[in-house]
PDB file of C-alpha atoms and ligand atoms in Angstrom:
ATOM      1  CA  UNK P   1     -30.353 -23.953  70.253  1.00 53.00           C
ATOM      2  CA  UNK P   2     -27.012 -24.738  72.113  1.00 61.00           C
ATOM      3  CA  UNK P   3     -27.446 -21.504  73.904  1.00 84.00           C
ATOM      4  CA  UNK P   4     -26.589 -19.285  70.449  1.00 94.00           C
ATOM      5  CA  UNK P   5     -28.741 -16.052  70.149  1.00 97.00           C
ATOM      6  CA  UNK P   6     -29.081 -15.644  66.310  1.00 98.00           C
ATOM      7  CA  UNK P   7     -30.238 -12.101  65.247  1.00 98.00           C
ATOM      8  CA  UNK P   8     -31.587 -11.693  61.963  1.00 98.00           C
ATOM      9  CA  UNK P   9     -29.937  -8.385  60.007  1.00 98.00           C
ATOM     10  CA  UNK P  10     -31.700  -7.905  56.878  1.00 98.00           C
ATOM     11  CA  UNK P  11     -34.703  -9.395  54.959  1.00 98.00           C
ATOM     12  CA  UNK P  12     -32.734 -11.166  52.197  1.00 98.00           C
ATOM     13  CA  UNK P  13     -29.794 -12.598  54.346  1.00 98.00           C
ATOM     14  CA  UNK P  14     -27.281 -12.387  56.850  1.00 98.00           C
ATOM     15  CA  UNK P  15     -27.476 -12.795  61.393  1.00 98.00           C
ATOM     16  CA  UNK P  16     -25.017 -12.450  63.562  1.00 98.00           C
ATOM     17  CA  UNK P  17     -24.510 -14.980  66.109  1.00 98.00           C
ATOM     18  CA  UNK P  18     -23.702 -14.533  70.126  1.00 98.00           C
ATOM     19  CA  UNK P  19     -23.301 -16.675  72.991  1.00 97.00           C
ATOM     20  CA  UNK P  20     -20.826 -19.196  71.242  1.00 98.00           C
ATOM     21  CA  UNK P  21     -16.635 -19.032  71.681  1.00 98.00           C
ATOM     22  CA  UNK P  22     -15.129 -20.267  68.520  1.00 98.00           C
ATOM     23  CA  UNK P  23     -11.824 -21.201  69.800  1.00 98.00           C
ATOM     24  CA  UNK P  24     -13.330 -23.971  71.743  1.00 98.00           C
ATOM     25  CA  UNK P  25     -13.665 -27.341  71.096  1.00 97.00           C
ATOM     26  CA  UNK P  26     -17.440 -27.340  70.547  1.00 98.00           C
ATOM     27  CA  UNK P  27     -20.159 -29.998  71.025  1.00 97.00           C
ATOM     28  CA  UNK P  28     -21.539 -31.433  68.029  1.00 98.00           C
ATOM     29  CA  UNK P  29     -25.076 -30.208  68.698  1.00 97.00           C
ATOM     30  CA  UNK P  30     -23.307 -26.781  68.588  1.00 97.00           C
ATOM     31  CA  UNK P  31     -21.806 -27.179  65.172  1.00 98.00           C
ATOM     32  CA  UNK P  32     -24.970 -28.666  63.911  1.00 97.00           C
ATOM     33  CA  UNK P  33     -26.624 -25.589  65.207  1.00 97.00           C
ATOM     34  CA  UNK P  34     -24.142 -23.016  63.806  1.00 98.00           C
ATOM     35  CA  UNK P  35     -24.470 -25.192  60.412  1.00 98.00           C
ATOM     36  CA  UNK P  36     -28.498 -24.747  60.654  1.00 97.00           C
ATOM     37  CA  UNK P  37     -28.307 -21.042  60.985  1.00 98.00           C
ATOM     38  CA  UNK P  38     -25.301 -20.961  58.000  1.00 98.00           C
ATOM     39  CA  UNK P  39     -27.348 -22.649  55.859  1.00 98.00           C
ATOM     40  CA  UNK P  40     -30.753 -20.992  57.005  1.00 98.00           C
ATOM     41  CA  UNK P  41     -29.142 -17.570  56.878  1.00 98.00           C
ATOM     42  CA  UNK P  42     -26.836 -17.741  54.343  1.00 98.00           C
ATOM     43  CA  UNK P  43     -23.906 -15.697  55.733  1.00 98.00           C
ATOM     44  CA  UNK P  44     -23.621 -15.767  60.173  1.00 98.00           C
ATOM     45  CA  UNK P  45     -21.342 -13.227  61.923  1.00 98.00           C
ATOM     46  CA  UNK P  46     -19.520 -13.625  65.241  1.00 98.00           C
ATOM     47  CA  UNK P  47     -17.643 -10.551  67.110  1.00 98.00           C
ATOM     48  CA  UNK P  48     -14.990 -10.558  69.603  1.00 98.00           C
ATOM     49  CA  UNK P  49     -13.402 -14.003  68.762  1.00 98.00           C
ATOM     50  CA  UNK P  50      -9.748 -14.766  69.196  1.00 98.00           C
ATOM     51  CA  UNK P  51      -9.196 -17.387  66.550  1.00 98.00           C
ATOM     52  CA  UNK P  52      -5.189 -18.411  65.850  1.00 98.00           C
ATOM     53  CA  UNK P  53      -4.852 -20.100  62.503  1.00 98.00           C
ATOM     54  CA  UNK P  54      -4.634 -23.492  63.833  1.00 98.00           C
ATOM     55  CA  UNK P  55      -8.666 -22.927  66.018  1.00 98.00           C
ATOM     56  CA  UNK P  56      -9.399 -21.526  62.515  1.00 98.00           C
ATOM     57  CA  UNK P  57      -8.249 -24.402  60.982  1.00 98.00           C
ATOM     58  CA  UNK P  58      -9.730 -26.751  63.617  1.00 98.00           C
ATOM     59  CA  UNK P  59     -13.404 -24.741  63.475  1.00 98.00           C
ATOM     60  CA  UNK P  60     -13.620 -24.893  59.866  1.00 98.00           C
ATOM     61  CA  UNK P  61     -12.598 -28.524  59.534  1.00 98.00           C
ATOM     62  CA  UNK P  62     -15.950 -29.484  61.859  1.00 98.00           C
ATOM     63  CA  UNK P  63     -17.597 -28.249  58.480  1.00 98.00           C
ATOM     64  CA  UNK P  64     -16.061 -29.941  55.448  1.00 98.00           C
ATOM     65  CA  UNK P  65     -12.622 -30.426  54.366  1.00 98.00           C
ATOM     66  CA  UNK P  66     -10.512 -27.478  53.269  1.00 98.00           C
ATOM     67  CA  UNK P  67      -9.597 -26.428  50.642  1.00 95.00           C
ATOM     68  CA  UNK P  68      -5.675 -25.014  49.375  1.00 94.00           C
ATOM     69  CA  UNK P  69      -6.221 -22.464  46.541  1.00 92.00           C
ATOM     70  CA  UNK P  70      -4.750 -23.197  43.716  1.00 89.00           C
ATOM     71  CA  UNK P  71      -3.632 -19.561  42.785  1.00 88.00           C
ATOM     72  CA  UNK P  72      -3.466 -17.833  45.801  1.00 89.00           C
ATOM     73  CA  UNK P  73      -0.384 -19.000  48.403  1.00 90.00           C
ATOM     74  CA  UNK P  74      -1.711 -20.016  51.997  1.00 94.00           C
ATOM     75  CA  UNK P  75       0.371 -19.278  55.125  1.00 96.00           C
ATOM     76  CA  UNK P  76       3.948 -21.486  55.113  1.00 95.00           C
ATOM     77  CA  UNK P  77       2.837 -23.586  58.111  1.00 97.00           C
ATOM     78  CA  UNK P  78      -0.861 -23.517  57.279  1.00 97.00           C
ATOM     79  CA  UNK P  79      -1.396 -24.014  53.105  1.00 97.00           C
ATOM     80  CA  UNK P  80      -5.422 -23.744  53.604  1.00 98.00           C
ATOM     81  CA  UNK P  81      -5.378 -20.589  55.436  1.00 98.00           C
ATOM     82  CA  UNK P  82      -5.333 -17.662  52.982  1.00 96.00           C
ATOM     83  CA  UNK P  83      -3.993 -14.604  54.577  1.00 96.00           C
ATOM     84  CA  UNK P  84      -5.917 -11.594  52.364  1.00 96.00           C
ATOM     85  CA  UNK P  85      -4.045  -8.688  52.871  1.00 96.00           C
ATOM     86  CA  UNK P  86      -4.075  -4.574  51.534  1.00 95.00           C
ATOM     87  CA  UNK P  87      -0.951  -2.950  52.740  1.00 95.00           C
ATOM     88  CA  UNK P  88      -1.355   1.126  52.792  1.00 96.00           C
ATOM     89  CA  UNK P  89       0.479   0.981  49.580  1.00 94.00           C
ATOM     90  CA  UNK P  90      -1.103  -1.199  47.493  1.00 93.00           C
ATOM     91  CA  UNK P  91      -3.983   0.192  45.041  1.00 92.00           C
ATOM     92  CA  UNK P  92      -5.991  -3.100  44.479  1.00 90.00           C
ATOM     93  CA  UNK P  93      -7.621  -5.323  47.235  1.00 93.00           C
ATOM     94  CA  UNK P  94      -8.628  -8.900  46.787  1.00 93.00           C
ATOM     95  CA  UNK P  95     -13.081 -10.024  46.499  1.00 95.00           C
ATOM     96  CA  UNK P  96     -12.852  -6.720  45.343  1.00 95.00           C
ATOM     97  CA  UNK P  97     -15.899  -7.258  42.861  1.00 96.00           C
ATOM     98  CA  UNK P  98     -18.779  -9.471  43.327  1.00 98.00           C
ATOM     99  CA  UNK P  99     -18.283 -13.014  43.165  1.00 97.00           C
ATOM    100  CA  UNK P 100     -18.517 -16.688  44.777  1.00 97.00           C
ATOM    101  CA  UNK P 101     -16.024 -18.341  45.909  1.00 96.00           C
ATOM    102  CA  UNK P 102     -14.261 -20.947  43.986  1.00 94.00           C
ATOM    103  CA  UNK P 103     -17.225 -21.362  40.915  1.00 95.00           C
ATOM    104  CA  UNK P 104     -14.038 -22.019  38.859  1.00 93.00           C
ATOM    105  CA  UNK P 105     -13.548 -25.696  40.043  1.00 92.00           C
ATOM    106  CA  UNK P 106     -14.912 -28.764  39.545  1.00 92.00           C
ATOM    107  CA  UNK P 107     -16.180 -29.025  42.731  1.00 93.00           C
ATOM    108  CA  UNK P 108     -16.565 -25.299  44.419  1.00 95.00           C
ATOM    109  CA  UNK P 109     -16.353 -24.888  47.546  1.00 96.00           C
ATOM    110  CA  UNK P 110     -19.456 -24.759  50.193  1.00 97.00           C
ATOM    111  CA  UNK P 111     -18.358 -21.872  52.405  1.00 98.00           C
ATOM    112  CA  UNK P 112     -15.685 -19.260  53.948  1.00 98.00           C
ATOM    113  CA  UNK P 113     -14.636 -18.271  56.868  1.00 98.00           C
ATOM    114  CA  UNK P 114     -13.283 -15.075  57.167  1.00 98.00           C
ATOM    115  CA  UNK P 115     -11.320 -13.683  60.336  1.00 98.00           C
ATOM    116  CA  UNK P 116     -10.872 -10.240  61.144  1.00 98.00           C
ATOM    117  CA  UNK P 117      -7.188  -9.750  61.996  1.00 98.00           C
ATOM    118  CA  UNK P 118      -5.969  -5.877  61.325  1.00 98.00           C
ATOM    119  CA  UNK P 119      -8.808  -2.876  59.993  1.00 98.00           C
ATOM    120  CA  UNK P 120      -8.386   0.034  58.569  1.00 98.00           C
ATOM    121  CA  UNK P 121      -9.411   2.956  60.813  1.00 98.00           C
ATOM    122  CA  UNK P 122     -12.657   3.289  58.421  1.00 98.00           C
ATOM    123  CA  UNK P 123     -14.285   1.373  55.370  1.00 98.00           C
ATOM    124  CA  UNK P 124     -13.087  -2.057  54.726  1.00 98.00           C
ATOM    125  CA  UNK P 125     -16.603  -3.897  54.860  1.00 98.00           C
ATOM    126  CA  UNK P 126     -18.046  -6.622  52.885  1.00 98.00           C
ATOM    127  CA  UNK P 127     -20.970  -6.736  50.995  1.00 98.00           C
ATOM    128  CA  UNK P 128     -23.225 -10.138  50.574  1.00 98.00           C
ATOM    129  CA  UNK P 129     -26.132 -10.782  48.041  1.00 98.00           C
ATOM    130  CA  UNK P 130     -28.585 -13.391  48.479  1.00 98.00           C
ATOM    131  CA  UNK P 131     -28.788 -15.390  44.869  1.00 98.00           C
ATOM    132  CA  UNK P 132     -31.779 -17.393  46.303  1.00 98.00           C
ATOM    133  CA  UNK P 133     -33.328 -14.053  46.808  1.00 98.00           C
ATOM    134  CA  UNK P 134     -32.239 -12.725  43.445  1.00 98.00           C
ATOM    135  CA  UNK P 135     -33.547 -16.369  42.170  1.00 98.00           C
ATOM    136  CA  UNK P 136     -37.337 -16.028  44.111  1.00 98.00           C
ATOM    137  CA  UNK P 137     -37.422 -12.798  42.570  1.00 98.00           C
ATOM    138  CA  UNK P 138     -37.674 -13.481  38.953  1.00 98.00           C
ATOM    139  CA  UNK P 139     -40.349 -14.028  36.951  1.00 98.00           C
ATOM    140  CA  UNK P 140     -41.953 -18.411  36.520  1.00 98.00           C
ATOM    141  CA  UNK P 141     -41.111 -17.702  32.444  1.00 98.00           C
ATOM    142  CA  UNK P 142     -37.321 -16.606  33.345  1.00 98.00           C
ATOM    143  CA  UNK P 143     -36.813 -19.159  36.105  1.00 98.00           C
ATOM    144  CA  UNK P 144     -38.036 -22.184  33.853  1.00 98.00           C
ATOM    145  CA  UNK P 145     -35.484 -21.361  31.228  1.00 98.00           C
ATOM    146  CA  UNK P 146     -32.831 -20.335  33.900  1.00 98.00           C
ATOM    147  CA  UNK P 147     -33.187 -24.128  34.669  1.00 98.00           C
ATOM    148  CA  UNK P 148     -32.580 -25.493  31.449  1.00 98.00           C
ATOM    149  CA  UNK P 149     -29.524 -23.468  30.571  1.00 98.00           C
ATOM    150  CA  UNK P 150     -25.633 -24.589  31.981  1.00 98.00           C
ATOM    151  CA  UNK P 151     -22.982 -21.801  32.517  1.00 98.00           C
ATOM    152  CA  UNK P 152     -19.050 -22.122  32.027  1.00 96.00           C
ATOM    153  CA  UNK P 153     -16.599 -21.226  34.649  1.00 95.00           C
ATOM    154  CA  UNK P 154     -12.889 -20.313  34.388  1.00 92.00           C
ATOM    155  CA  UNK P 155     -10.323 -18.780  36.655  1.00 90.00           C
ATOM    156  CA  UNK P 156      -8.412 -17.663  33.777  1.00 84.00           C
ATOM    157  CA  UNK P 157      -9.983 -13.806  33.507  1.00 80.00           C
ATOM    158  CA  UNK P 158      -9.673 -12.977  37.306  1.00 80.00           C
ATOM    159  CA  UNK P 159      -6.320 -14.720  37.853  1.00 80.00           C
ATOM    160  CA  UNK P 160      -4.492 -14.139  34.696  1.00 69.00           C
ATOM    161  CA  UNK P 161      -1.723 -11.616  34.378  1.00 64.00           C
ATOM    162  CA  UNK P 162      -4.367  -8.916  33.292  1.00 65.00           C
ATOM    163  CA  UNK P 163      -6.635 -10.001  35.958  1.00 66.00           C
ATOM    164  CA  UNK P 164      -7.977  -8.475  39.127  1.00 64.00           C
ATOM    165  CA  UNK P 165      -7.274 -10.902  41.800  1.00 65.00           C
ATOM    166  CA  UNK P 166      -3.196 -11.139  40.104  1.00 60.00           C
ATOM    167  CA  UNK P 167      -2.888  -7.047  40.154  1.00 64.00           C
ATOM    168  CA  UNK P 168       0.328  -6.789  42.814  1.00 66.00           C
ATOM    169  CA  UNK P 169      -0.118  -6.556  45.512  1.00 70.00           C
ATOM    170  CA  UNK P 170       2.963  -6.234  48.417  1.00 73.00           C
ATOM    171  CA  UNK P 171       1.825  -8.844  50.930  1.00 79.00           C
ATOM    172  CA  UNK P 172      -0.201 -11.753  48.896  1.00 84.00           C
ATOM    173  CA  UNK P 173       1.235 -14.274  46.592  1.00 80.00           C
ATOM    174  CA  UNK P 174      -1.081 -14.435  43.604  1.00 77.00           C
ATOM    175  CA  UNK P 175      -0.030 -16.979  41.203  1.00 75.00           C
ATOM    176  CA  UNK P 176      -0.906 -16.168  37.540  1.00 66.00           C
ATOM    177  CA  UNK P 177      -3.168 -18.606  36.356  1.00 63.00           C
ATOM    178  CA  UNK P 178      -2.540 -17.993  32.587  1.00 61.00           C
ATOM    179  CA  UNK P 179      -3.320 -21.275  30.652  1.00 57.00           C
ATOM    180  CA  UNK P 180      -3.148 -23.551  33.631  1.00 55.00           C
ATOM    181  CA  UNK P 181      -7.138 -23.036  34.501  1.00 67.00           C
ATOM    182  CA  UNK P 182      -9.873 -25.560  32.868  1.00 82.00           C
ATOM    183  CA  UNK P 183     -13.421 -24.595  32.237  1.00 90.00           C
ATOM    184  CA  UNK P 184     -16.101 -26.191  34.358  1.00 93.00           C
ATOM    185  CA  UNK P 185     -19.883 -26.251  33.486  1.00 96.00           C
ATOM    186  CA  UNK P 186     -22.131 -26.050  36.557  1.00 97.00           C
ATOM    187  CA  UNK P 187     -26.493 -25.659  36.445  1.00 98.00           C
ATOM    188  CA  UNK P 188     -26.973 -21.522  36.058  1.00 98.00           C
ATOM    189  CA  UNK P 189     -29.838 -22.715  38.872  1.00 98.00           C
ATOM    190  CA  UNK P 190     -28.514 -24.816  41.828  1.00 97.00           C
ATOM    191  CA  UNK P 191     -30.782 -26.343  44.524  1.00 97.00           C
ATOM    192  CA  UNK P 192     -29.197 -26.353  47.551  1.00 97.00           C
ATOM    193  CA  UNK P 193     -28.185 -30.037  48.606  1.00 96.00           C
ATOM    194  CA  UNK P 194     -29.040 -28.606  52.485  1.00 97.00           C
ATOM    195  CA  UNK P 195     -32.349 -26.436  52.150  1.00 97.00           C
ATOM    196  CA  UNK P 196     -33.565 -27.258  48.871  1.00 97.00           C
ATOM    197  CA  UNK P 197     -33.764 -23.727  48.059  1.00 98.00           C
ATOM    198  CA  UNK P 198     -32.996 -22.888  44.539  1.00 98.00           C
ATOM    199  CA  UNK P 199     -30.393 -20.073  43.694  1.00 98.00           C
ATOM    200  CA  UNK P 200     -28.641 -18.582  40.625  1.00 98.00           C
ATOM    201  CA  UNK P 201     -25.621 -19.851  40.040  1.00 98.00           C
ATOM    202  CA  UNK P 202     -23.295 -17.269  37.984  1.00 98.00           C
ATOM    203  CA  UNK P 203     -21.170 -14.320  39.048  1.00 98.00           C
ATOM    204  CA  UNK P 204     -19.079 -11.736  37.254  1.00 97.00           C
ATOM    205  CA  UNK P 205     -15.774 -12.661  38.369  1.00 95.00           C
ATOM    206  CA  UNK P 206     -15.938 -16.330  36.968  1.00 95.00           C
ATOM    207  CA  UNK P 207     -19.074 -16.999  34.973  1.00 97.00           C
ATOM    208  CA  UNK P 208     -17.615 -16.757  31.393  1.00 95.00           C
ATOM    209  CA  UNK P 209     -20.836 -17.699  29.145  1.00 97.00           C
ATOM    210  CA  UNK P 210     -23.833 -19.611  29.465  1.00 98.00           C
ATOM    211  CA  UNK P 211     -23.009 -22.941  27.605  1.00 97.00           C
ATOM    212  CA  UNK P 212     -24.078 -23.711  23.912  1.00 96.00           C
ATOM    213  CA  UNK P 213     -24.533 -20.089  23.233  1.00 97.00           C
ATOM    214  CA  UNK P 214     -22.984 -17.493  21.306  1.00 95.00           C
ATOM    215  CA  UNK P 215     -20.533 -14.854  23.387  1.00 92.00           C
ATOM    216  CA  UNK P 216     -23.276 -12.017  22.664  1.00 96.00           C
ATOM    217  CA  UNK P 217     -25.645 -13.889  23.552  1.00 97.00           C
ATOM    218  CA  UNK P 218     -24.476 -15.132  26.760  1.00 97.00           C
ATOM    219  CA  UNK P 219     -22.967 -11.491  27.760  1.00 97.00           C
ATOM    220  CA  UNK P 220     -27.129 -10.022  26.871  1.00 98.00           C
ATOM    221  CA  UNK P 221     -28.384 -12.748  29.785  1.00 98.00           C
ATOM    222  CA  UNK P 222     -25.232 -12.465  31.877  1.00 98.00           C
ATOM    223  CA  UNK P 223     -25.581  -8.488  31.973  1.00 98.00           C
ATOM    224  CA  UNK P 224     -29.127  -9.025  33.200  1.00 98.00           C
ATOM    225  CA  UNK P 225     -28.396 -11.447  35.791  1.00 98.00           C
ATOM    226  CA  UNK P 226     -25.384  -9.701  37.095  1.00 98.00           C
ATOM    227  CA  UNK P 227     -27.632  -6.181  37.227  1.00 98.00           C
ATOM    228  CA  UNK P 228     -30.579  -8.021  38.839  1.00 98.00           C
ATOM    229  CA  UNK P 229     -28.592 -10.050  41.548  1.00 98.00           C
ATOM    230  CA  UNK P 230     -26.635  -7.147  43.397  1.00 98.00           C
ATOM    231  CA  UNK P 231     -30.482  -5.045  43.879  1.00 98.00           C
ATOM    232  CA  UNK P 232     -30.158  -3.928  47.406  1.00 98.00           C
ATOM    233  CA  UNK P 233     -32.614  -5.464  48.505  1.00 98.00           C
ATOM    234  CA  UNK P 234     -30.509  -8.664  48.213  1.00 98.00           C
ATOM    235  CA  UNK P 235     -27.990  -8.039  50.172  1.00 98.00           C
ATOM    236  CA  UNK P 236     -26.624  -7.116  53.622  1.00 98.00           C
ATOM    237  CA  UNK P 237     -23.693  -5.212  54.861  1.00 98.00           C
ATOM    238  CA  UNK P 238     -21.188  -6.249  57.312  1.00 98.00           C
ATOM    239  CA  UNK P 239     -19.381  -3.956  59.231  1.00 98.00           C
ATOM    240  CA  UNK P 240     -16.033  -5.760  60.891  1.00 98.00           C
ATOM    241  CA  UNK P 241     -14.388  -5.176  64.225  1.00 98.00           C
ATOM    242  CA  UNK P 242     -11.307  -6.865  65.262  1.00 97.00           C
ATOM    243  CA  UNK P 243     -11.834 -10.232  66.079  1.00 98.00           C
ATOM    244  CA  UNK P 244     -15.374 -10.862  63.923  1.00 98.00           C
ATOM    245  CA  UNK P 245     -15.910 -13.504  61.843  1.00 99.00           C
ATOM    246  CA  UNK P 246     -17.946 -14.213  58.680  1.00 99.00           C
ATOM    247  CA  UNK P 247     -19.490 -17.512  57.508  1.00 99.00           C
ATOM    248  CA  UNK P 248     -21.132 -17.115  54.196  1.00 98.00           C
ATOM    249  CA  UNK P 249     -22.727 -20.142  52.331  1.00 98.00           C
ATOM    250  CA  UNK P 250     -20.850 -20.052  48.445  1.00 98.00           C
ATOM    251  CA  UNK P 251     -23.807 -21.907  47.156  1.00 98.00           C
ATOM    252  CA  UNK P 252     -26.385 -19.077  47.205  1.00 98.00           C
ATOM    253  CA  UNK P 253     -24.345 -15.776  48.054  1.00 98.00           C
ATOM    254  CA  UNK P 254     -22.285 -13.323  45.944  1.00 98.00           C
ATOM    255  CA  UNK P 255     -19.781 -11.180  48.424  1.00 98.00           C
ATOM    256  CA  UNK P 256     -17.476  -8.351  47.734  1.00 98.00           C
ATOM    257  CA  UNK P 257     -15.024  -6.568  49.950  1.00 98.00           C
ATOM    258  CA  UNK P 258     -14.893  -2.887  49.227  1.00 98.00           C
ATOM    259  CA  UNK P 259     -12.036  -0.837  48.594  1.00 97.00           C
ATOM    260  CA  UNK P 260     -12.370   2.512  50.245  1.00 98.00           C
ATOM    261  CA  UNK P 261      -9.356   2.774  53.141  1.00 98.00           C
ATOM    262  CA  UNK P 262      -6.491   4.012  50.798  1.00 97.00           C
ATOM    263  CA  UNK P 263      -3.389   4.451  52.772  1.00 97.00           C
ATOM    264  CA  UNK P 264      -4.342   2.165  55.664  1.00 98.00           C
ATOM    265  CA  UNK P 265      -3.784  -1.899  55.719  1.00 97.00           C
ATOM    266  CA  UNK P 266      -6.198  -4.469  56.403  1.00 98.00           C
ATOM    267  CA  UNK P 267      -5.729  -7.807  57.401  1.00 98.00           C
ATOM    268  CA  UNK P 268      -7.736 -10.871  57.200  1.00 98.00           C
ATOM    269  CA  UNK P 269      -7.427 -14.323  57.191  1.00 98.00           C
ATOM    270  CA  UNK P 270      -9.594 -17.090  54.881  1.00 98.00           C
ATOM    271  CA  UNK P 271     -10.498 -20.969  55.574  1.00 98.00           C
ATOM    272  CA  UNK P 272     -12.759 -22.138  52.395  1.00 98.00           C
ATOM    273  CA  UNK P 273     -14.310 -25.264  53.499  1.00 98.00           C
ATOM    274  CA  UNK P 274     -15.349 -27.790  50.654  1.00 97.00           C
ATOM    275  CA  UNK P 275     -18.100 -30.470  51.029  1.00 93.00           C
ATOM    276  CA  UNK P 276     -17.804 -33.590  52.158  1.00 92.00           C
ATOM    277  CA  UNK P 277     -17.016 -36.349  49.533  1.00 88.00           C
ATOM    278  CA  UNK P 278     -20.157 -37.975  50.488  1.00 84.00           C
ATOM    279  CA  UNK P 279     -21.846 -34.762  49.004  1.00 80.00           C
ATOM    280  CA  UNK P 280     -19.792 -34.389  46.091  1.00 80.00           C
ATOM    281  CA  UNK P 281     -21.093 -37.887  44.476  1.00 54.00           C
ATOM    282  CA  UNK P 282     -23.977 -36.737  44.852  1.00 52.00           C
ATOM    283  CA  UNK P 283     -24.308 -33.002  44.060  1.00 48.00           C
ATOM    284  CA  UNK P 284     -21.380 -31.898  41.779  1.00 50.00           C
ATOM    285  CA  UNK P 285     -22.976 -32.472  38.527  1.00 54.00           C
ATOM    286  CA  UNK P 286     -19.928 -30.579  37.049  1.00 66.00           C
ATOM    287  CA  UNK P 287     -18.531 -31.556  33.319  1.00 67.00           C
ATOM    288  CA  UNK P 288     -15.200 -29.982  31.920  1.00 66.00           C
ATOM    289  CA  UNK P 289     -17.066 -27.671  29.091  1.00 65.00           C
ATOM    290  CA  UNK P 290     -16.428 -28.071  25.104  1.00 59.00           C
ATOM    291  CA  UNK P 291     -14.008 -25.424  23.418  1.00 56.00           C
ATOM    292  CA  UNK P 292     -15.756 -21.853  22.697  1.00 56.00           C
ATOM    293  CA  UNK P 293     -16.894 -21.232  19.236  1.00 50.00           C
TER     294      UNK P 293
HETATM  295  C1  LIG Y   1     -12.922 -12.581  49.761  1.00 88.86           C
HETATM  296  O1  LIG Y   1     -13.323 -12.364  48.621  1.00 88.86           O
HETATM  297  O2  LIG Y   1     -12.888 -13.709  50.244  1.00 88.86           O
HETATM  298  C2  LIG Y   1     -12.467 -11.403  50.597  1.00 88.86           C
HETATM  299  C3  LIG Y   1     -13.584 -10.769  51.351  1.00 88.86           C
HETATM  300  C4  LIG Y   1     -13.100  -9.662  52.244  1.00 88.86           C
HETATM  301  O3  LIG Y   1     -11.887  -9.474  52.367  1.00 88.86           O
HETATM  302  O4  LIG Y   1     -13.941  -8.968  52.810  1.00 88.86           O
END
């Protein structure tokens, strides 16, 4: 397939990818093969790549249109590229729990791109958990109510003053999000507009209840799912060298970026690529959600 070697790294998800130069301006049977193995792997890796912001920019933009957080401050010339920095100083690093990307919004995004730019001498790696696997793995009972049942997302607890992703931090401009976030309802199962897998669709940084029920309630079905979709065997481990790049799918994977390099800084920098507005008419089956009892 456009001369990419694709090599699988765990059962659940996750290959890395060789043979393939980012930087360059690539054919479109390339990018349609890179988007095959995204979307059949879930998260791809690349090593060695010498991406500036702008061939970041420009590689990510062959996959959907990008995306400008609205809390987090991109780079002055470059708004959509998110520069995610720990200085040796700070205490608190950002993805430092499990989540998915952007399940606050209307529309979430589809995928990230994450470029290796400065590591710590040792830890800094990123975890990834399949939620199609986590999905497959329940029981037919569970997973026919799963489907009936809508969850509500917010911003508001990771990004508010209190939160984790606003904890200061010397480098990154987190804005608070206090009051300025909506709630969004999405399925708690999503079938994938690309494979037509099916995947659980709530994480612990943004899912706030499941819709129409009770807080307790929610938080007994939430606990479960959150427990059940991190089980090892769901997930995959990426270890990053300068220069490597990650590509996970936001649609069926949780990630989380550890936090075990105190004193030393690492450096990365984020593309979040939405989907096309041809596949949000036709997949976003968002609503804003009612007030909480
Ligand atoms: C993120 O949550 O996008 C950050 C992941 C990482 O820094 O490894």
């Amino acid at each position: 397939m456009a001369g990419l070697k694709i090599r699988k790294l765990a059962g659940a998800l996750g290959a890395e990818i060789s043979g393939v130069d980012l930087a360059k301006d690539l054919s479109d049977q390339t990018i349609a093969a890179i988007r095959e193995a995204f979307v059949t792997h879930q998260v791809i890796f690349f090593r060695d790549q010498a991406l500036s912001p702008e061939r970041q920019l420009a590689f990510g933009r062959r996959f959907g249109p990008l995306n400008i957080h609205p809390y987090v401050t991109g780079m002055d010339a470059h708004p959509e590229v998110m520069e995610i920095v720990k200085e040796p100083e700070d205490k608190v690093n950002f993805g430092g729990g499990w989540h998915s990307d952007m399940s606050f919004l209307e529309n979430p995004s589809i995928g990230s791109i994450l470029y290796a730019v400065d590591l710590p001498s040792f830890g800094g790696d990123t975890l990834f958990a399949s939620q199609a696997a986590a999905y497959d793995a329940l029981s037919p009972g569970l997973k026919a109510t799963l489907e009936t049942l809508n969850a509500v997302h917010s911003a508001g607890r990771e990004y508010s003053s209190q939160g984790h992703s606003a904890q200061s931090r010397k480098t990154m401009k987190v804005v608070e999000a206090e009051g300025a976030v909506g709630e969004f309802v999405h399925p708690v199962v999503k079938v994938h507009p690309e494979t037509g897998r099916k995947a659980l669709y709530v994480n612990p940084a943004f899912t706030m209840r499941i819709e129409g029920w009770s807080r307790r309630e929610s938080k007994a079905l939430l606990d479960f799912l959150f427990e059940h979709s991190r089980y090892e065997a769901f997930t995959c481990r990426f270890s990053w060298t300068p220069g490597s790049v990650a590509f996970w799918d936001n649609r069926s994977v949780w990630h989380f970026a550890l936090n075990d390099y105190p004193g030393e800084r690492r450096h990365m920098r984020r593309v979040t690529v939405d989907a096309w507005p041809s596949e949000v008419a036709t997949t976003s089956a968002a609503r804003v959600s009612e007030p909480a009892e």
